[in-house]
């Protein structure tokens, strides 16, 4: 897998110059971990404060009755980004976890007896396209050639930019690329220039859901996600996605980061336009630099005084948030038929569900949903003969979230799951936990109970995102899925690298 020459320019970071400057990083999600490790590696004295008892933020893990549940992300895409992350410290992901490529990559369920395995091999994928729409294999080649270019330039030129000023993008190479990058065309229109078959359209549009917006509002630039899916592949770290977090924490400790858990930051003290210290319930930590990896809106509205906020409440209320989710972690005491590791249930009208997320926010009439069964690949995440299920229903943020509603949707989705796979499941559930808006708010201070941060719409891309540097507090920086480059595990890793680079450039 190419690393697009990233390593060469990253060596700048690796030079250790003990600055003696104290950095407080708030939050141990991927972005906070990445920022902390990069800064410690460059010679800063870094302390990371995390409100929860364990690291990983939305990617925490818990174990119950022999089942091991990843709480959030389950798709491992863009392995080159992880290689690049560990590579800058002279390491490789294989030193921290065993990665396996899934084949089929995932399955899409269009209806009863209409399950479509998506093969990992390109030749088989082309055959699948051709069987659905004659001539589409050649068009897939053309589509992916463009997507490969976008992936290469997007990952190389765009996502590593701090996006603090439009001048960063005034470079003839980037301006020329911008046309080929399809920034101003919608993903929806772009895809329809290549394909007509409804199943192909759903398949090609699905990765955009990771960006938290509908294809109509997503720039065609993001067909780079199709390259990541179809060429880069779907991978799985044995033991679960939390293995990545464990590897990152190990590396951070090696680089000298001090971790303090159960330390919820309750305020950032600002004196003369500079953050001088960070407070928790029982301590005050002096700081030369503060990096907020907690949800941006929470830091602004709860941890800073009104005069130190970059954005108004009105600004935040007008942002398009990525969806929230209703999740079920289920332990099942039998093996299930017809399920793969990743299963997308597209047997309902996506248009209606999308409308109920973005236009007229409400609990969905007939939701699309996703089921991950990592025990199909990994015997370590469930007792022998059992299945580990993670069920995700995307929802509008800020909905009223009650036990009764969660239970209603549990049965609605399980009815469909049982019918579509032709087996009973509920009678074999021996462990069940639900998770939705209320939990996102209480566990992560998530604005409106969002799951994936801010949607990657055209109007919320690059310099149009909340800035990674405070406009009011000179030594306060932000990282994570509400700032650049956006939601997802790889972007969060990159976000931490980008903010560290800015700090080293400005204050190192
Ligand atoms: C259900 C779900 C499924 C997902 N699926 C995928 C997927 O399959 N693939 C993928 O690539 N991405 C996926 N994502 C997105 C991805 O997980 C996130 O984009 C990423 O983990 C965000 O990392 P972060 O560091 O920005 O934020 P977080 O992980 O939220 O980290 C922020 C941290 O700050 C802490 N914090 C908050 N307030 C305070 C405070 N006051 N004091 C101290 N600490 C504080 C929080 O506890 C948390 O640990 C998924 C997300 C969810 C929720």
mmCIF file of N, CA, C and O in Angstrom, residues 125-194:
data_model
loop_
_atom_site.group_PDB
_atom_site.id
_atom_site.type_symbol
_atom_site.label_atom_id
_atom_site.label_comp_id
_atom_site.label_asym_id
_atom_site.label_seq_id
_atom_site.Cartn_x
_atom_site.Cartn_y
_atom_site.Cartn_z
ATOM 1 N N UNK A 125 -15.241 -8.021 -8.259
ATOM 2 C CA UNK A 125 -16.117 -6.853 -8.103
ATOM 3 C C UNK A 125 -16.575 -6.353 -9.477
ATOM 4 O O UNK A 125 -17.747 -6.013 -9.683
ATOM 5 N N UNK A 126 -15.647 -6.353 -10.425
ATOM 6 C CA UNK A 126 -16.000 -5.940 -11.795
ATOM 7 C C UNK A 126 -17.085 -6.862 -12.360
ATOM 8 O O UNK A 126 -18.050 -6.426 -12.982
ATOM 9 N N UNK A 127 -16.918 -8.177 -12.120
ATOM 10 C CA UNK A 127 -17.910 -9.153 -12.611
ATOM 11 C C UNK A 127 -19.277 -8.878 -11.989
ATOM 12 O O UNK A 127 -20.313 -8.965 -12.659
ATOM 13 N N UNK A 128 -19.257 -8.539 -10.702
ATOM 14 C CA UNK A 128 -20.518 -8.256 -10.015
ATOM 15 C C UNK A 128 -21.207 -7.041 -10.654
ATOM 16 O O UNK A 128 -22.410 -7.070 -10.955
ATOM 17 N N UNK A 129 -20.441 -5.986 -10.882
ATOM 18 C CA UNK A 129 -21.007 -4.787 -11.517
ATOM 19 C C UNK A 129 -21.582 -5.140 -12.895
ATOM 20 O O UNK A 129 -22.698 -4.752 -13.230
ATOM 21 N N UNK A 130 -20.796 -5.887 -13.665
ATOM 22 C CA UNK A 130 -21.210 -6.223 -15.037
ATOM 23 C C UNK A 130 -22.518 -7.027 -15.023
ATOM 24 O O UNK A 130 -23.373 -6.848 -15.890
ATOM 25 N N UNK A 131 -22.648 -7.912 -14.020
ATOM 26 C CA UNK A 131 -23.868 -8.734 -13.956
ATOM 27 C C UNK A 131 -25.101 -7.886 -13.623
ATOM 28 O O UNK A 131 -26.219 -8.245 -13.961
ATOM 29 N N UNK A 132 -24.875 -6.756 -12.961
ATOM 30 C CA UNK A 132 -26.003 -5.896 -12.589
ATOM 31 C C UNK A 132 -26.335 -4.894 -13.690
ATOM 32 O O UNK A 132 -27.489 -4.522 -13.879
ATOM 33 N N UNK A 133 -25.288 -4.449 -14.409
ATOM 34 C CA UNK A 133 -25.505 -3.431 -15.440
ATOM 35 C C UNK A 133 -24.437 -3.614 -16.519
ATOM 36 O O UNK A 133 -23.270 -3.280 -16.292
ATOM 37 N N UNK A 134 -24.824 -4.162 -17.669
ATOM 38 C CA UNK A 134 -23.824 -4.394 -18.711
ATOM 39 C C UNK A 134 -23.060 -3.111 -19.051
ATOM 40 O O UNK A 134 -23.663 -2.039 -19.163
ATOM 41 N N UNK A 135 -21.755 -3.233 -19.143
ATOM 42 C CA UNK A 135 -20.914 -2.066 -19.463
ATOM 43 C C UNK A 135 -20.402 -1.360 -18.222
ATOM 44 O O UNK A 135 -19.512 -0.502 -18.305
ATOM 45 N N UNK A 136 -20.936 -1.737 -17.056
ATOM 46 C CA UNK A 136 -20.565 -0.970 -15.854
ATOM 47 C C UNK A 136 -19.182 -1.333 -15.319
ATOM 48 O O UNK A 136 -18.585 -0.551 -14.565
ATOM 49 N N UNK A 137 -18.637 -2.492 -15.710
ATOM 50 C CA UNK A 137 -17.292 -2.844 -15.223
ATOM 51 C C UNK A 137 -16.269 -1.839 -15.762
ATOM 52 O O UNK A 137 -15.412 -1.343 -15.018
ATOM 53 N N UNK A 138 -16.399 -1.522 -17.041
ATOM 54 C CA UNK A 138 -15.458 -0.556 -17.635
ATOM 55 C C UNK A 138 -15.674 0.826 -17.010
ATOM 56 O O UNK A 138 -14.712 1.571 -16.746
ATOM 57 N N UNK A 139 -16.928 1.145 -16.749
ATOM 58 C CA UNK A 139 -17.194 2.460 -16.133
ATOM 59 C C UNK A 139 -16.688 2.486 -14.677
ATOM 60 O O UNK A 139 -16.268 3.523 -14.184
ATOM 61 N N UNK A 140 -16.718 1.317 -14.031
ATOM 62 C CA UNK A 140 -16.156 1.252 -12.671
ATOM 63 C C UNK A 140 -14.649 1.563 -12.717
ATOM 64 O O UNK A 140 -14.123 2.295 -11.867
ATOM 65 N N UNK A 141 -13.973 1.031 -13.752
ATOM 66 C CA UNK A 141 -12.532 1.311 -13.891
ATOM 67 C C UNK A 141 -12.300 2.816 -13.998
ATOM 68 O O UNK A 141 -11.415 3.376 -13.345
ATOM 69 N N UNK A 142 -13.121 3.466 -14.845
ATOM 70 C CA UNK A 142 -12.946 4.912 -15.054
ATOM 71 C C UNK A 142 -13.265 5.683 -13.767
ATOM 72 O O UNK A 142 -12.547 6.615 -13.385
ATOM 73 N N UNK A 143 -14.343 5.274 -13.112
ATOM 74 C CA UNK A 143 -14.756 5.918 -11.857
ATOM 75 C C UNK A 143 -13.644 5.799 -10.811
ATOM 76 O O UNK A 143 -13.287 6.771 -10.133
ATOM 77 N N UNK A 144 -13.066 4.590 -10.718
ATOM 78 C CA UNK A 144 -12.035 4.373 -9.691
ATOM 79 C C UNK A 144 -10.718 5.052 -10.047
ATOM 80 O O UNK A 144 -9.958 5.427 -9.151
ATOM 81 N N UNK A 145 -10.458 5.212 -11.340
ATOM 82 C CA UNK A 145 -9.225 5.926 -11.728
ATOM 83 C C UNK A 145 -9.311 7.374 -11.222
ATOM 84 O O UNK A 145 -8.349 7.913 -10.667
ATOM 85 N N UNK A 146 -10.480 7.986 -11.390
ATOM 86 C CA UNK A 146 -10.661 9.356 -10.868
ATOM 87 C C UNK A 146 -10.583 9.359 -9.340
ATOM 88 O O UNK A 146 -9.992 10.236 -8.724
ATOM 89 N N UNK A 147 -11.215 8.344 -8.739
ATOM 90 C CA UNK A 147 -11.232 8.273 -7.272
ATOM 91 C C UNK A 147 -9.815 8.085 -6.719
ATOM 92 O O UNK A 147 -9.465 8.639 -5.676
ATOM 93 N N UNK A 148 -8.999 7.327 -7.453
ATOM 94 C CA UNK A 148 -7.611 7.099 -7.007
ATOM 95 C C UNK A 148 -6.853 8.418 -6.989
ATOM 96 O O UNK A 148 -6.095 8.711 -6.053
ATOM 97 N N UNK A 149 -7.079 9.221 -8.023
ATOM 98 C CA UNK A 149 -6.419 10.541 -8.087
ATOM 99 C C UNK A 149 -6.859 11.398 -6.890
ATOM 100 O O UNK A 149 -6.044 12.023 -6.212
ATOM 101 N N UNK A 150 -8.167 11.385 -6.635
ATOM 102 C CA UNK A 150 -8.683 12.195 -5.517
ATOM 103 C C UNK A 150 -8.113 11.702 -4.186
ATOM 104 O O UNK A 150 -7.799 12.498 -3.305
ATOM 105 N N UNK A 151 -8.014 10.392 -4.052
ATOM 106 C CA UNK A 151 -7.478 9.846 -2.805
ATOM 107 C C UNK A 151 -6.025 10.309 -2.616
ATOM 108 O O UNK A 151 -5.639 10.785 -1.550
ATOM 109 N N UNK A 152 -5.269 10.201 -3.712
ATOM 110 C CA UNK A 152 -3.840 10.539 -3.629
ATOM 111 C C UNK A 152 -3.666 12.022 -3.296
ATOM 112 O O UNK A 152 -2.974 12.386 -2.351
ATOM 113 N N UNK A 153 -4.356 12.872 -4.053
ATOM 114 C CA UNK A 153 -4.202 14.315 -3.823
ATOM 115 C C UNK A 153 -4.900 14.732 -2.530
ATOM 116 O O UNK A 153 -4.385 15.548 -1.764
ATOM 117 N N UNK A 154 -6.075 14.140 -2.293
ATOM 118 C CA UNK A 154 -6.822 14.485 -1.084
ATOM 119 C C UNK A 154 -6.015 14.191 0.164
ATOM 120 O O UNK A 154 -5.874 15.034 1.052
ATOM 121 N N UNK A 155 -5.445 13.004 0.205
ATOM 122 C CA UNK A 155 -4.691 12.607 1.391
ATOM 123 C C UNK A 155 -3.358 13.343 1.449
ATOM 124 O O UNK A 155 -2.851 13.671 2.518
ATOM 125 N N UNK A 156 -2.803 13.624 0.290
ATOM 126 C CA UNK A 156 -1.484 14.254 0.241
ATOM 127 C C UNK A 156 -1.537 15.762 0.441
ATOM 128 O O UNK A 156 -0.788 16.332 1.212
ATOM 129 N N UNK A 157 -2.473 16.388 -0.270
ATOM 130 C CA UNK A 157 -2.449 17.855 -0.312
ATOM 131 C C UNK A 157 -3.500 18.497 0.603
ATOM 132 O O UNK A 157 -3.265 19.517 1.199
ATOM 133 N N UNK A 158 -4.671 17.901 0.655
ATOM 134 C CA UNK A 158 -5.785 18.596 1.307
ATOM 135 C C UNK A 158 -5.882 18.316 2.806
ATOM 136 O O UNK A 158 -5.924 19.233 3.606
ATOM 137 N N UNK A 159 -5.935 17.032 3.165
ATOM 138 C CA UNK A 159 -6.306 16.755 4.559
ATOM 139 C C UNK A 159 -5.213 17.103 5.555
ATOM 140 O O UNK A 159 -5.489 17.263 6.731
ATOM 141 N N UNK A 160 -3.982 17.242 5.096
ATOM 142 C CA UNK A 160 -2.914 17.610 6.027
ATOM 143 C C UNK A 160 -2.763 19.125 6.145
ATOM 144 O O UNK A 160 -1.839 19.609 6.778
ATOM 145 N N UNK A 161 -3.667 19.863 5.520
ATOM 146 C CA UNK A 161 -3.587 21.324 5.633
ATOM 147 C C UNK A 161 -4.344 21.768 6.874
ATOM 148 O O UNK A 161 -5.436 21.289 7.140
ATOM 149 N N UNK A 162 -3.776 22.738 7.621
ATOM 150 C CA UNK A 162 -4.486 23.207 8.806
ATOM 151 C C UNK A 162 -5.771 23.959 8.459
ATOM 152 O O UNK A 162 -6.628 24.162 9.320
ATOM 153 N N UNK A 163 -5.910 24.379 7.193
ATOM 154 C CA UNK A 163 -7.146 25.037 6.729
ATOM 155 C C UNK A 163 -7.497 26.268 7.554
ATOM 156 O O UNK A 163 -8.662 26.471 7.920
ATOM 157 N N UNK A 164 -6.483 27.064 7.870
ATOM 158 C CA UNK A 164 -6.771 28.275 8.639
ATOM 159 C C UNK A 164 -6.967 29.480 7.739
ATOM 160 O O UNK A 164 -7.471 30.515 8.178
ATOM 161 N N UNK A 165 -6.513 29.351 6.500
ATOM 162 C CA UNK A 165 -6.662 30.485 5.584
ATOM 163 C C UNK A 165 -6.778 29.957 4.164
ATOM 164 O O UNK A 165 -6.172 28.936 3.813
ATOM 165 N N UNK A 166 -7.519 30.701 3.366
ATOM 166 C CA UNK A 166 -7.701 30.301 1.975
ATOM 167 C C UNK A 166 -6.363 30.337 1.224
ATOM 168 O O UNK A 166 -6.162 29.629 0.240
ATOM 169 N N UNK A 167 -5.423 31.133 1.738
ATOM 170 C CA UNK A 167 -4.130 31.256 1.047
ATOM 171 C C UNK A 167 -3.371 29.922 1.006
ATOM 172 O O UNK A 167 -2.553 29.707 0.125
ATOM 173 N N UNK A 168 -3.669 29.043 1.954
ATOM 174 C CA UNK A 168 -3.006 27.725 1.928
ATOM 175 C C UNK A 168 -3.319 26.978 0.635
ATOM 176 O O UNK A 168 -2.579 26.102 0.217
ATOM 177 N N UNK A 169 -4.457 27.327 0.039
ATOM 178 C CA UNK A 169 -4.898 26.586 -1.145
ATOM 179 C C UNK A 169 -4.539 27.315 -2.438
ATOM 180 O O UNK A 169 -4.868 26.870 -3.514
ATOM 181 N N UNK A 170 -3.865 28.494 -2.304
ATOM 182 C CA UNK A 170 -3.471 29.215 -3.516
ATOM 183 C C UNK A 170 -2.110 28.698 -3.967
ATOM 184 O O UNK A 170 -1.076 29.225 -3.626
ATOM 185 N N UNK A 171 -2.161 27.632 -4.668
ATOM 186 C CA UNK A 171 -0.984 26.950 -5.181
ATOM 187 C C UNK A 171 -1.451 26.391 -6.521
ATOM 188 O O UNK A 171 -2.473 25.690 -6.564
ATOM 189 N N UNK A 172 -0.736 26.735 -7.612
ATOM 190 C CA UNK A 172 -1.236 26.314 -8.922
ATOM 191 C C UNK A 172 -1.538 24.818 -8.982
ATOM 192 O O UNK A 172 -2.541 24.406 -9.546
ATOM 193 N N UNK A 173 -0.691 24.020 -8.343
ATOM 194 C CA UNK A 173 -0.923 22.571 -8.412
ATOM 195 C C UNK A 173 -2.270 22.223 -7.784
ATOM 196 O O UNK A 173 -3.027 21.419 -8.287
ATOM 197 N N UNK A 174 -2.561 22.873 -6.662
ATOM 198 C CA UNK A 174 -3.816 22.548 -5.971
ATOM 199 C C UNK A 174 -5.002 23.118 -6.738
ATOM 200 O O UNK A 174 -6.044 22.481 -6.855
ATOM 201 N N UNK A 175 -4.829 24.307 -7.314
ATOM 202 C CA UNK A 175 -5.943 24.886 -8.060
ATOM 203 C C UNK A 175 -6.279 24.036 -9.275
ATOM 204 O O UNK A 175 -7.442 23.785 -9.562
ATOM 205 N N UNK A 176 -5.228 23.567 -9.949
ATOM 206 C CA UNK A 176 -5.473 22.692 -11.094
ATOM 207 C C UNK A 176 -6.145 21.417 -10.590
ATOM 208 O O UNK A 176 -7.135 20.936 -11.129
ATOM 209 N N UNK A 177 -5.608 20.890 -9.481
ATOM 210 C CA UNK A 177 -6.192 19.654 -8.944
ATOM 211 C C UNK A 177 -7.635 19.859 -8.550
ATOM 212 O O UNK A 177 -8.448 18.953 -8.686
ATOM 213 N N UNK A 178 -7.952 21.052 -8.037
ATOM 214 C CA UNK A 178 -9.294 21.276 -7.492
ATOM 215 C C UNK A 178 -10.354 20.951 -8.531
ATOM 216 O O UNK A 178 -11.427 20.442 -8.189
ATOM 217 N N UNK A 179 -10.054 21.240 -9.803
ATOM 218 C CA UNK A 179 -11.029 20.945 -10.854
ATOM 219 C C UNK A 179 -11.191 19.431 -10.952
ATOM 220 O O UNK A 179 -12.302 18.904 -10.906
ATOM 221 N N UNK A 180 -10.038 18.736 -11.036
ATOM 222 C CA UNK A 180 -10.121 17.267 -11.125
ATOM 223 C C UNK A 180 -10.636 16.658 -9.826
ATOM 224 O O UNK A 180 -11.099 15.532 -9.803
ATOM 225 N N UNK A 181 -10.531 17.424 -8.745
ATOM 226 C CA UNK A 181 -10.954 16.904 -7.440
ATOM 227 C C UNK A 181 -12.473 16.981 -7.269
ATOM 228 O O UNK A 181 -13.005 16.481 -6.289
ATOM 229 N N UNK A 182 -13.160 17.666 -8.196
ATOM 230 C CA UNK A 182 -14.630 17.676 -8.165
ATOM 231 C C UNK A 182 -15.191 18.239 -6.875
ATOM 232 O O UNK A 182 -16.090 17.670 -6.260
ATOM 233 N N UNK A 183 -14.649 19.367 -6.448
ATOM 234 C CA UNK A 183 -15.101 19.901 -5.162
ATOM 235 C C UNK A 183 -16.493 20.504 -5.276
ATOM 236 O O UNK A 183 -17.260 20.511 -4.318
ATOM 237 N N UNK A 184 -16.815 21.004 -6.481
ATOM 238 C CA UNK A 184 -18.076 21.742 -6.580
ATOM 239 C C UNK A 184 -19.227 20.956 -7.210
ATOM 240 O O UNK A 184 -20.311 21.473 -7.385
ATOM 241 N N UNK A 185 -18.982 19.705 -7.534
ATOM 242 C CA UNK A 185 -20.059 18.874 -8.055
ATOM 243 C C UNK A 185 -20.560 17.960 -6.924
ATOM 244 O O UNK A 185 -19.760 17.549 -6.077
ATOM 245 N N UNK A 186 -21.850 17.659 -6.938
ATOM 246 C CA UNK A 186 -22.333 16.793 -5.849
ATOM 247 C C UNK A 186 -21.975 15.339 -6.149
ATOM 248 O O UNK A 186 -21.910 14.912 -7.305
ATOM 249 N N UNK A 187 -21.761 14.612 -5.081
ATOM 250 C CA UNK A 187 -21.443 13.190 -5.201
ATOM 251 C C UNK A 187 -22.589 12.460 -5.914
ATOM 252 O O UNK A 187 -22.369 11.592 -6.760
ATOM 253 N N UNK A 188 -23.812 12.861 -5.590
ATOM 254 C CA UNK A 188 -25.018 12.262 -6.165
ATOM 255 C C UNK A 188 -24.988 12.363 -7.690
ATOM 256 O O UNK A 188 -25.187 11.373 -8.407
ATOM 257 N N UNK A 189 -24.703 13.573 -8.202
ATOM 258 C CA UNK A 189 -24.679 13.776 -9.658
ATOM 259 C C UNK A 189 -23.502 13.027 -10.279
ATOM 260 O O UNK A 189 -23.619 12.408 -11.345
ATOM 261 N N UNK A 190 -22.372 13.082 -9.609
ATOM 262 C CA UNK A 190 -21.149 12.452 -10.131
ATOM 263 C C UNK A 190 -21.370 10.951 -10.371
ATOM 264 O O UNK A 190 -21.058 10.421 -11.443
ATOM 265 N N UNK A 191 -21.917 10.279 -9.371
ATOM 266 C CA UNK A 191 -22.095 8.835 -9.456
ATOM 267 C C UNK A 191 -23.027 8.473 -10.617
ATOM 268 O O UNK A 191 -22.816 7.478 -11.329
ATOM 269 N N UNK A 192 -24.037 9.328 -10.860
ATOM 270 C CA UNK A 192 -25.012 9.048 -11.915
ATOM 271 C C UNK A 192 -24.459 9.280 -13.314
ATOM 272 O O UNK A 192 -25.103 8.930 -14.298
ATOM 273 N N UNK A 193 -23.290 9.876 -13.399
ATOM 274 C CA UNK A 193 -22.644 9.972 -14.721
ATOM 275 C C UNK A 193 -22.045 8.619 -15.117
ATOM 276 O O UNK A 193 -21.747 8.375 -16.276
ATOM 277 N N UNK A 194 -21.889 7.729 -14.160
ATOM 278 C CA UNK A 194 -21.267 6.433 -14.437
ATOM 279 C C UNK A 194 -22.252 5.265 -14.388
ATOM 280 O O UNK A 194 -22.128 4.324 -15.148
#
